[in-house]
PDB file of C-alpha atoms in Angstrom:
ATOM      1  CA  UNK A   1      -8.221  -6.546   3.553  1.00 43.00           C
ATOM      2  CA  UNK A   2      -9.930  -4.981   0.561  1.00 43.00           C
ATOM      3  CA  UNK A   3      -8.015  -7.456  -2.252  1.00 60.00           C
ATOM      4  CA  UNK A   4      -5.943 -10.584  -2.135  1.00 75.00           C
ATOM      5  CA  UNK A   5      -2.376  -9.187  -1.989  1.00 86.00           C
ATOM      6  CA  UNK A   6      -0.005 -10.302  -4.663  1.00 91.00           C
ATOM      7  CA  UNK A   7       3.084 -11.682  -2.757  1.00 94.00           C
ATOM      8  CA  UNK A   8       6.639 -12.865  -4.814  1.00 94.00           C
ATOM      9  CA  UNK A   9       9.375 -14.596  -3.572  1.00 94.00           C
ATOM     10  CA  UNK A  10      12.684 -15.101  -5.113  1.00 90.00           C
ATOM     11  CA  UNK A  11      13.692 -17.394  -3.281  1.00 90.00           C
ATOM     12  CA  UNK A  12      16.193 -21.106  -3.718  1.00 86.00           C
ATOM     13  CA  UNK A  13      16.169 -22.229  -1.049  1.00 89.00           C
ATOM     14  CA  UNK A  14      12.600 -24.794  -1.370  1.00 91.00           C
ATOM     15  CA  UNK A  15      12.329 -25.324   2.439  1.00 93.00           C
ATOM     16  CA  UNK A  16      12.402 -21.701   3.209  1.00 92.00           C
ATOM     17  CA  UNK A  17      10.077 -21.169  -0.359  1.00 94.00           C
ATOM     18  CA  UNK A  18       7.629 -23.660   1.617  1.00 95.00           C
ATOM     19  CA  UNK A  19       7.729 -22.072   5.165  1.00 94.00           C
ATOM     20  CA  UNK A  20       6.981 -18.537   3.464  1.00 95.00           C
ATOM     21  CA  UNK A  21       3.783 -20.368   1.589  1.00 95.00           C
ATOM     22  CA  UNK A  22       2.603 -21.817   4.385  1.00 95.00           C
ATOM     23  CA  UNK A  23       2.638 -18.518   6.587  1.00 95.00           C
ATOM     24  CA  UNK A  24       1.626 -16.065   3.714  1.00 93.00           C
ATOM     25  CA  UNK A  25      -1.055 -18.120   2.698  1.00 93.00           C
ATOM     26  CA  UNK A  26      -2.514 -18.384   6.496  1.00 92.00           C
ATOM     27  CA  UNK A  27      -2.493 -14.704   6.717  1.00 88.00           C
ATOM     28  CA  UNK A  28      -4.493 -14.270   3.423  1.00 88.00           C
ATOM     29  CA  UNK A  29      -1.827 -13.455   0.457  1.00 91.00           C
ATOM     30  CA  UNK A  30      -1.244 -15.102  -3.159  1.00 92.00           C
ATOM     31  CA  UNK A  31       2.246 -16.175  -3.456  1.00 95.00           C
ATOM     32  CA  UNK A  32       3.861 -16.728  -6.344  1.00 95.00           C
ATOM     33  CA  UNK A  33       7.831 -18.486  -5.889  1.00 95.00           C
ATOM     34  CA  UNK A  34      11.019 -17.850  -8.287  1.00 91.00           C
ATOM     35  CA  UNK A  35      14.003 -19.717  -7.741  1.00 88.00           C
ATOM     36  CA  UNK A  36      16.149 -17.173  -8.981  1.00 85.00           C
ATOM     37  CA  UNK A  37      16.759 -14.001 -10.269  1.00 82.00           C
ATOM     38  CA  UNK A  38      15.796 -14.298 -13.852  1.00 87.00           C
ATOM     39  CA  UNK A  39      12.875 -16.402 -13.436  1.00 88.00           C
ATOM     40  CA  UNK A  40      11.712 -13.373 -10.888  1.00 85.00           C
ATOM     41  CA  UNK A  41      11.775 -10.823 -12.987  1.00 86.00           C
ATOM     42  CA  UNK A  42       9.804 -12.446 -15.676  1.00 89.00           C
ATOM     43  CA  UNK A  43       7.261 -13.176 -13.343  1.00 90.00           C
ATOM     44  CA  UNK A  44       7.500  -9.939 -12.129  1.00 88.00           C
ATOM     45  CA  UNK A  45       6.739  -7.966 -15.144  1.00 87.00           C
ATOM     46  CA  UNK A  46       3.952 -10.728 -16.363  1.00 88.00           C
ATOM     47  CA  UNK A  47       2.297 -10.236 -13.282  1.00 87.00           C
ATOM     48  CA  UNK A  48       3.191  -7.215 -10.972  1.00 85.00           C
ATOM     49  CA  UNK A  49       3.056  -8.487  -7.241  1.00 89.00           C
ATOM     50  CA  UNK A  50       1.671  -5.931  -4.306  1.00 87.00           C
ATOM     51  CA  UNK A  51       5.567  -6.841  -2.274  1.00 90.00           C
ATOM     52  CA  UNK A  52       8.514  -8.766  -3.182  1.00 91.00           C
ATOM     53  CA  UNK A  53      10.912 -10.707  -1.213  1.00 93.00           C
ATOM     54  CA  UNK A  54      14.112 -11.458  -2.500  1.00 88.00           C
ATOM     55  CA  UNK A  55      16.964 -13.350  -0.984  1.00 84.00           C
ATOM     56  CA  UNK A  56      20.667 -11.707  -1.843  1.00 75.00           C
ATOM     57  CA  UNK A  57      22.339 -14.704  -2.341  1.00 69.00           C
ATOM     58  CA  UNK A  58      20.486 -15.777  -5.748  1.00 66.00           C
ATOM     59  CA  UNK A  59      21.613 -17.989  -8.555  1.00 60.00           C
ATOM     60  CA  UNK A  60      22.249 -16.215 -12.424  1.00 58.00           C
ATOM     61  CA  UNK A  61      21.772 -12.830 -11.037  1.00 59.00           C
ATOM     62  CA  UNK A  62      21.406 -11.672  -6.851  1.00 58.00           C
ATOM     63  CA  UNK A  63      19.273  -9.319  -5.345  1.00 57.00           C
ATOM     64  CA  UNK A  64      20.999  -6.467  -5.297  1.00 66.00           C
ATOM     65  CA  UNK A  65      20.617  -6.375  -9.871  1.00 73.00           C
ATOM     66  CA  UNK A  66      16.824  -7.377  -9.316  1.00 76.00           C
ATOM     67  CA  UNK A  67      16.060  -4.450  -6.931  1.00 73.00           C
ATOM     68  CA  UNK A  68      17.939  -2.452  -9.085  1.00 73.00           C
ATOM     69  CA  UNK A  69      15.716  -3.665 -12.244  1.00 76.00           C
ATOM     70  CA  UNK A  70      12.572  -3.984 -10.313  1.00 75.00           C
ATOM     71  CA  UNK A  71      13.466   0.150  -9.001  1.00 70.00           C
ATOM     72  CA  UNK A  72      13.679   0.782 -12.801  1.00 70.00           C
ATOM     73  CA  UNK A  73      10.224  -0.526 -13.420  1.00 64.00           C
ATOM     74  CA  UNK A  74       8.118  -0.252 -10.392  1.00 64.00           C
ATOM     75  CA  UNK A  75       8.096   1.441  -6.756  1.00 72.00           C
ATOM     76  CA  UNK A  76       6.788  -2.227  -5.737  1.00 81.00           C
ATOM     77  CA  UNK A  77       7.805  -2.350  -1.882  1.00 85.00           C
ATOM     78  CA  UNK A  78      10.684  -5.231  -1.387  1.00 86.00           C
ATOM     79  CA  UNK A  79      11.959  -6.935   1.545  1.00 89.00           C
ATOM     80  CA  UNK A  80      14.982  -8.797   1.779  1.00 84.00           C
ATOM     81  CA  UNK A  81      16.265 -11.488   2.942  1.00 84.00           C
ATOM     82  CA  UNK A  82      19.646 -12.764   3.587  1.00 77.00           C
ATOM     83  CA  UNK A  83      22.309 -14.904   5.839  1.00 70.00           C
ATOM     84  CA  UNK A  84      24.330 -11.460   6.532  1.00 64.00           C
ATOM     85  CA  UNK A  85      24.110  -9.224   9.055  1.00 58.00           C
ATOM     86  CA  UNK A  86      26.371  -6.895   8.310  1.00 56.00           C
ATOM     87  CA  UNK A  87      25.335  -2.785   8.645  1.00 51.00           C
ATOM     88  CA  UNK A  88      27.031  -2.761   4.571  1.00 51.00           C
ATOM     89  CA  UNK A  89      24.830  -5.240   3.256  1.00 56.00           C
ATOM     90  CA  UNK A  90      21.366  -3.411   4.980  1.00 56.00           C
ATOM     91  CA  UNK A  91      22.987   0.226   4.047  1.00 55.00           C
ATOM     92  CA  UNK A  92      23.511  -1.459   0.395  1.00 57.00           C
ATOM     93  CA  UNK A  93      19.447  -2.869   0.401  1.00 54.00           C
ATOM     94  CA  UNK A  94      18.312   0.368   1.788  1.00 58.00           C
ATOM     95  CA  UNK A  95      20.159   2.455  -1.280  1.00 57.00           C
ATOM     96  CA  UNK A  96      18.605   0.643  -3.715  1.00 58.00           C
ATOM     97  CA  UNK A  97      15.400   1.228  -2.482  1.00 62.00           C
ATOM     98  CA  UNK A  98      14.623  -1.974  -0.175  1.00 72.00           C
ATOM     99  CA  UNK A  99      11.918  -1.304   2.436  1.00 77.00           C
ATOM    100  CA  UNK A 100      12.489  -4.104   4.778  1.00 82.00           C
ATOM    101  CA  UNK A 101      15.888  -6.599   5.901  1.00 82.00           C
ATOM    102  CA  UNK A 102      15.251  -9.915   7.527  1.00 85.00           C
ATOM    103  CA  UNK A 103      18.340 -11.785   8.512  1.00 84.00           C
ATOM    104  CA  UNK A 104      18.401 -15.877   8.232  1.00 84.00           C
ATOM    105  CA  UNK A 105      17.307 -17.582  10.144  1.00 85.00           C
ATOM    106  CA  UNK A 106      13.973 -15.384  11.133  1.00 88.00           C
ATOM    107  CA  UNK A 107      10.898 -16.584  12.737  1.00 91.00           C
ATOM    108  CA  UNK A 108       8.214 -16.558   9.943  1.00 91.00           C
ATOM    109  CA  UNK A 109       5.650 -14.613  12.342  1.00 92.00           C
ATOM    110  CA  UNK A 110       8.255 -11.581  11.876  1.00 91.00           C
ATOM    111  CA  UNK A 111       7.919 -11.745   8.719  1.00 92.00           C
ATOM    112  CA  UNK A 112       4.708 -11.688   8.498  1.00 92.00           C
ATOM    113  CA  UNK A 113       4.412  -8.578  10.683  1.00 89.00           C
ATOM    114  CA  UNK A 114       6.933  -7.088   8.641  1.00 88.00           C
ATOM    115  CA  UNK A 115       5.002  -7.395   4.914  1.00 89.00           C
ATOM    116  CA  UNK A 116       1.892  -6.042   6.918  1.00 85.00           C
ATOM    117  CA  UNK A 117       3.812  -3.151   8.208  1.00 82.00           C
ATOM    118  CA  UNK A 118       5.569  -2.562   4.954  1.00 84.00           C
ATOM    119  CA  UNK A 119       1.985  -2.588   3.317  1.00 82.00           C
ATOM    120  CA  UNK A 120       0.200  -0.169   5.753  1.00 74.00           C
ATOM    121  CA  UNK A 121       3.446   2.315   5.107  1.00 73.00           C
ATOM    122  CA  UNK A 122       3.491   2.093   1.251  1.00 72.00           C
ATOM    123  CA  UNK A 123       0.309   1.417   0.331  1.00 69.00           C
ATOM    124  CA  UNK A 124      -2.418   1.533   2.850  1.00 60.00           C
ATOM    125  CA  UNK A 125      -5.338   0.545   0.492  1.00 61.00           C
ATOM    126  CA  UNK A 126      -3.856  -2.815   0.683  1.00 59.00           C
ATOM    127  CA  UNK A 127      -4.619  -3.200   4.429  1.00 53.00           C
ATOM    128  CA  UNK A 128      -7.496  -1.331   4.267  1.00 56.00           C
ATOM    129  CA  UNK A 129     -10.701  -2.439   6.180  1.00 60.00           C
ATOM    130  CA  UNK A 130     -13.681  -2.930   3.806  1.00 69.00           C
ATOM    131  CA  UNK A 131     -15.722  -0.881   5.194  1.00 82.00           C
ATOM    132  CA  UNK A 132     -16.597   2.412   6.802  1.00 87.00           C
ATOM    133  CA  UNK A 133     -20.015   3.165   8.201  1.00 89.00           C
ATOM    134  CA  UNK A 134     -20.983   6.718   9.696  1.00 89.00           C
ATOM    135  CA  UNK A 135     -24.350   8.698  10.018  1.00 90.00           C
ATOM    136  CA  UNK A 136     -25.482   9.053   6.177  1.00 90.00           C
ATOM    137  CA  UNK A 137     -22.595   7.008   4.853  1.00 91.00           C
ATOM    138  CA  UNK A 138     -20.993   3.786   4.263  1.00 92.00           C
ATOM    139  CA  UNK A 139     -17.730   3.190   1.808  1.00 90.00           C
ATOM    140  CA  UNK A 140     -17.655  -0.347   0.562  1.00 86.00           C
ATOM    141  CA  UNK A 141     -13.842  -0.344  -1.148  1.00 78.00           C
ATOM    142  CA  UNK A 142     -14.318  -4.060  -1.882  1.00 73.00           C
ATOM    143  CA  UNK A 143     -16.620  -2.880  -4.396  1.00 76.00           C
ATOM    144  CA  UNK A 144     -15.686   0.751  -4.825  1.00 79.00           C
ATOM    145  CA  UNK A 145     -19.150   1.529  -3.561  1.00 86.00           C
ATOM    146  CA  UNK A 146     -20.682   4.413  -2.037  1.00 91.00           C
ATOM    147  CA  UNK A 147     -24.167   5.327   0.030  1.00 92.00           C
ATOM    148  CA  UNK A 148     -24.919   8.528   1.218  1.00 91.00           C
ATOM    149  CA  UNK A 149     -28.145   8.945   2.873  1.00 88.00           C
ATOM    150  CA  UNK A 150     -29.418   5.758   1.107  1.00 87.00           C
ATOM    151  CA  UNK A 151     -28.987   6.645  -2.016  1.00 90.00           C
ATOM    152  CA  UNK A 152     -25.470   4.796  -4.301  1.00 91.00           C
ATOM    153  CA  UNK A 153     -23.258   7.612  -5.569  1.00 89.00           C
ATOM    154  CA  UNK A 154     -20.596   7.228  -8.423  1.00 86.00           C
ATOM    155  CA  UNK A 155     -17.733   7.901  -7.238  1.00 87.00           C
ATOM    156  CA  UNK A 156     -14.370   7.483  -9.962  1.00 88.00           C
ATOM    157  CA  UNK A 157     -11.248   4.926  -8.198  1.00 84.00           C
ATOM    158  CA  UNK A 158      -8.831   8.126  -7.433  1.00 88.00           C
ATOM    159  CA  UNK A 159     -12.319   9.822  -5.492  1.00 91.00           C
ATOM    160  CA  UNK A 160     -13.095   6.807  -3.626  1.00 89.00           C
ATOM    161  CA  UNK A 161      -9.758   6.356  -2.553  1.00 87.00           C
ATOM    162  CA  UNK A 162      -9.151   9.829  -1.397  1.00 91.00           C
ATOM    163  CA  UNK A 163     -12.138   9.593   0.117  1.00 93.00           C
ATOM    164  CA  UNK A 164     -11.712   6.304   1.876  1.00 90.00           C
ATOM    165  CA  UNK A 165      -8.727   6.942   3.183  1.00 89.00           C
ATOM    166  CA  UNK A 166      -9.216  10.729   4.725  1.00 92.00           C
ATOM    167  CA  UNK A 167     -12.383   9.082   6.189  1.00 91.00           C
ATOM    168  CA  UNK A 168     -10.177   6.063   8.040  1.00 87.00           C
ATOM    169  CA  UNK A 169      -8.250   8.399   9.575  1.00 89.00           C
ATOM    170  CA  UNK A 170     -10.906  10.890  10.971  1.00 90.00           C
ATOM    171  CA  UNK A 171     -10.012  14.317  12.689  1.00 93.00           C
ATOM    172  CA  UNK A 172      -6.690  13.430  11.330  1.00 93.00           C
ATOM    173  CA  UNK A 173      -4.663  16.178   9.422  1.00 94.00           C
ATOM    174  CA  UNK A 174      -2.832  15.691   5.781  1.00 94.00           C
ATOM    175  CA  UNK A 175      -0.641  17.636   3.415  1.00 93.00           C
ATOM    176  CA  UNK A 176      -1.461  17.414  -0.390  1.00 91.00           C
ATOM    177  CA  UNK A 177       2.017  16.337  -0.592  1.00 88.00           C
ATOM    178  CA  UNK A 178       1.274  13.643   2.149  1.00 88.00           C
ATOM    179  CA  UNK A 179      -2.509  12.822   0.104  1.00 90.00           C
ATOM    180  CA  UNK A 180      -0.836  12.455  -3.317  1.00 86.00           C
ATOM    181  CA  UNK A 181       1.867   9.928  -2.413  1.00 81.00           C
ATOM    182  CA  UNK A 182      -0.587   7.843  -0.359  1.00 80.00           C
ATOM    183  CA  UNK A 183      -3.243   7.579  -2.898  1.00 83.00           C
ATOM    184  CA  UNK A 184      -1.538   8.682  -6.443  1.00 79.00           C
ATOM    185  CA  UNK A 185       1.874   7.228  -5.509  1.00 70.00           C
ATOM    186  CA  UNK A 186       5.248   8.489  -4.867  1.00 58.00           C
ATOM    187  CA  UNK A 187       5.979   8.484  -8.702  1.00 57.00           C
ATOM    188  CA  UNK A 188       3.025  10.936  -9.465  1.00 65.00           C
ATOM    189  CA  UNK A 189       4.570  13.651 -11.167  1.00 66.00           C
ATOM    190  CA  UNK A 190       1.467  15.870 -11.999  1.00 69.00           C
ATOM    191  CA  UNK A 191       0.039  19.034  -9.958  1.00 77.00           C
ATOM    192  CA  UNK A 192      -0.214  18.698  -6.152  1.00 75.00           C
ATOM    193  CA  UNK A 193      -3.800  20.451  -6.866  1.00 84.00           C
ATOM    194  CA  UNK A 194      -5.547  17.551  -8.640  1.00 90.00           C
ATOM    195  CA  UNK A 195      -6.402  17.105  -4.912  1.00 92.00           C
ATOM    196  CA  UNK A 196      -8.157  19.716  -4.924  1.00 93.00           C
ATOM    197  CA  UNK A 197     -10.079  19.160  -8.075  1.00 93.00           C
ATOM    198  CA  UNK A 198     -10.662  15.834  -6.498  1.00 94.00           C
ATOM    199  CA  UNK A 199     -11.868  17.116  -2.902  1.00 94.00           C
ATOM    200  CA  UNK A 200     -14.343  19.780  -4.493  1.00 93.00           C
ATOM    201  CA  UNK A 201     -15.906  17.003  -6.690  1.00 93.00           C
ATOM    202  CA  UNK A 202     -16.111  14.791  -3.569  1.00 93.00           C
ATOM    203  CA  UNK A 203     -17.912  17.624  -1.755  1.00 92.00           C
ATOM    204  CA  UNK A 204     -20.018  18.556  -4.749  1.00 91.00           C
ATOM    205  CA  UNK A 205     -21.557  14.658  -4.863  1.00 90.00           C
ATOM    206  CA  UNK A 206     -21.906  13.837  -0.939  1.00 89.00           C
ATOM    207  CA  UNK A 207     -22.407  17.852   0.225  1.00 78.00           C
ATOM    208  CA  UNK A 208     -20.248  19.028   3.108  1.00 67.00           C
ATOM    209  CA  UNK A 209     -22.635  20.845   5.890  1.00 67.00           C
ATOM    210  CA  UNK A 210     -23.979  17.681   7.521  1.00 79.00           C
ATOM    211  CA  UNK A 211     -23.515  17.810  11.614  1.00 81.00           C
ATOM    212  CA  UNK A 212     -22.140  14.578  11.819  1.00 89.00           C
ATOM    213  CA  UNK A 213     -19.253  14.402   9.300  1.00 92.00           C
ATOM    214  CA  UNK A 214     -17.375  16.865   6.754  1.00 90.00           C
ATOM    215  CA  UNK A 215     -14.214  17.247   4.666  1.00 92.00           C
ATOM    216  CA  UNK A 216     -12.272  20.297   6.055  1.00 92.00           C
ATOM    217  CA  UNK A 217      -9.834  22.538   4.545  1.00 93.00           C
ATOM    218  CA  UNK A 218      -7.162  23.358   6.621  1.00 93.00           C
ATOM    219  CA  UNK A 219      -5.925  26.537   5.260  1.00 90.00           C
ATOM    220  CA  UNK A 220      -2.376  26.600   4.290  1.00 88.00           C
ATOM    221  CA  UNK A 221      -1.613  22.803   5.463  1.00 91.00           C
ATOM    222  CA  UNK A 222      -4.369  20.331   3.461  1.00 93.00           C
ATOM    223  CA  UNK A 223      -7.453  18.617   4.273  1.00 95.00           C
ATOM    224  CA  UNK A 224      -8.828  16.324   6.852  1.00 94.00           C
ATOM    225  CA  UNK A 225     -11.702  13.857   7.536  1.00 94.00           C
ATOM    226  CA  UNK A 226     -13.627  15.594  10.012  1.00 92.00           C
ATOM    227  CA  UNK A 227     -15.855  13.693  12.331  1.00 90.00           C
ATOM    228  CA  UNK A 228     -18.015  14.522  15.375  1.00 82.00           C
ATOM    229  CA  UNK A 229     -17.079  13.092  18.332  1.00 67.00           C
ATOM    230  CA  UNK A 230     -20.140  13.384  20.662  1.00 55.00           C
TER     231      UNK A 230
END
């Protein structure tokens, strides 16, 4: 994982607070605990967590206003968690923009899984390896590095993302669309071709007629990572 990911849980209950630390920790995040809604929100906008977990049931204000709040702020992914199982309540959390319902009691592994899988989906520089070595190249994200045929190039963050991630998913095929919401976020609201712009720099600093490696237009669809396979 390329960072420490920012975890928040607003949480009361102090056993289930403890068992969330204990796994979370293990698997490499920074938790931070609020024991209710208000307190969460401060924390929240002081310092913006990677995921949130909130609990509905939640003294001075439940989860249902703090999604809503957190929505008006942030895309920040959220899972919750409640006693409930009812198909309202998870229709409710998914409306509001929830990404993930756990029902009490849940095995804490589950969990687990289920922040790494809501990472990978909404942010996959989060759960990024560190880095990517090919012929003439090797991206270091930890420290927004990059060496092409021996030699460091500057590369700006939006570049060496876009670049990272086309190149950890070789031979694979995205939309600009697809490109801007997975490295400019679903809120971007500027021209789908700033890709562009960014591709043709990318090109420009590493070159693009190597045998071993290239990024390809695909006319009319996007771009892709393409790498040889012999």
């Amino acid at each position: 994982m390329n960072k420490q990911v920012k975890v928040l849980v607003i949480e009361d209950d102090p056993y289930i607070c403890e068992l969330i630390i204990l796994y979370a920790e293990k698997s490499g995040y920074k938790v931070g605990i609020a024991n209710d809604g208000m307190m969460g929100l401060e924390m929240f906008y002081e310092n913006p967590p990677d995921l949130v977990i909130l609990d509905i049931m939640l003294p001075e204000m439940d989860d249902w206003e703090v999604c809503k709040e957190i929505r008006k702020f942030d895309q920040t992914p959220t899972i919750m968690l409640t006693a409930k199982g009812e198909s309202y309540d998870k229709l409710k959390g998914f409306d509001l923009g929830a990404d993930d319902y756990l029902v009490k009691p849940f095995d804490p592994n589950e969990l687990m899984a289920r922040i790494k899988a809501v990472l990978r989906r909404t942010n996959p520089m989060l759960d990024a390896n560190e880095i990517i070595e090919l012929p003439m190249l090797k991206i270091d994200l930890q420290q927004y590095k990059v060496t092409y045929e021996k030699q460091e190039i500057v590369l700006p963050p939006k570049e060496m993302e876009l670049l990272y991630f086309l190149s950890s998913h070789p031979n694979q095929v995205f939309t600009r669309q697809q490109l801007l919401e997975k490295i400019w976020g679903l809120d971007f609201e500027g021209n789908p071709r700033t890709v562009d712009v960014h591709i043709k720099r990318i090109r420009e600093k590493l070159g693009n007629s190597n045998s071993y490696w290239r990024v390809k237009t695909i006319r009319g669809v996007g771009y892709k990572f393409e790498v040889d396979k012999h």
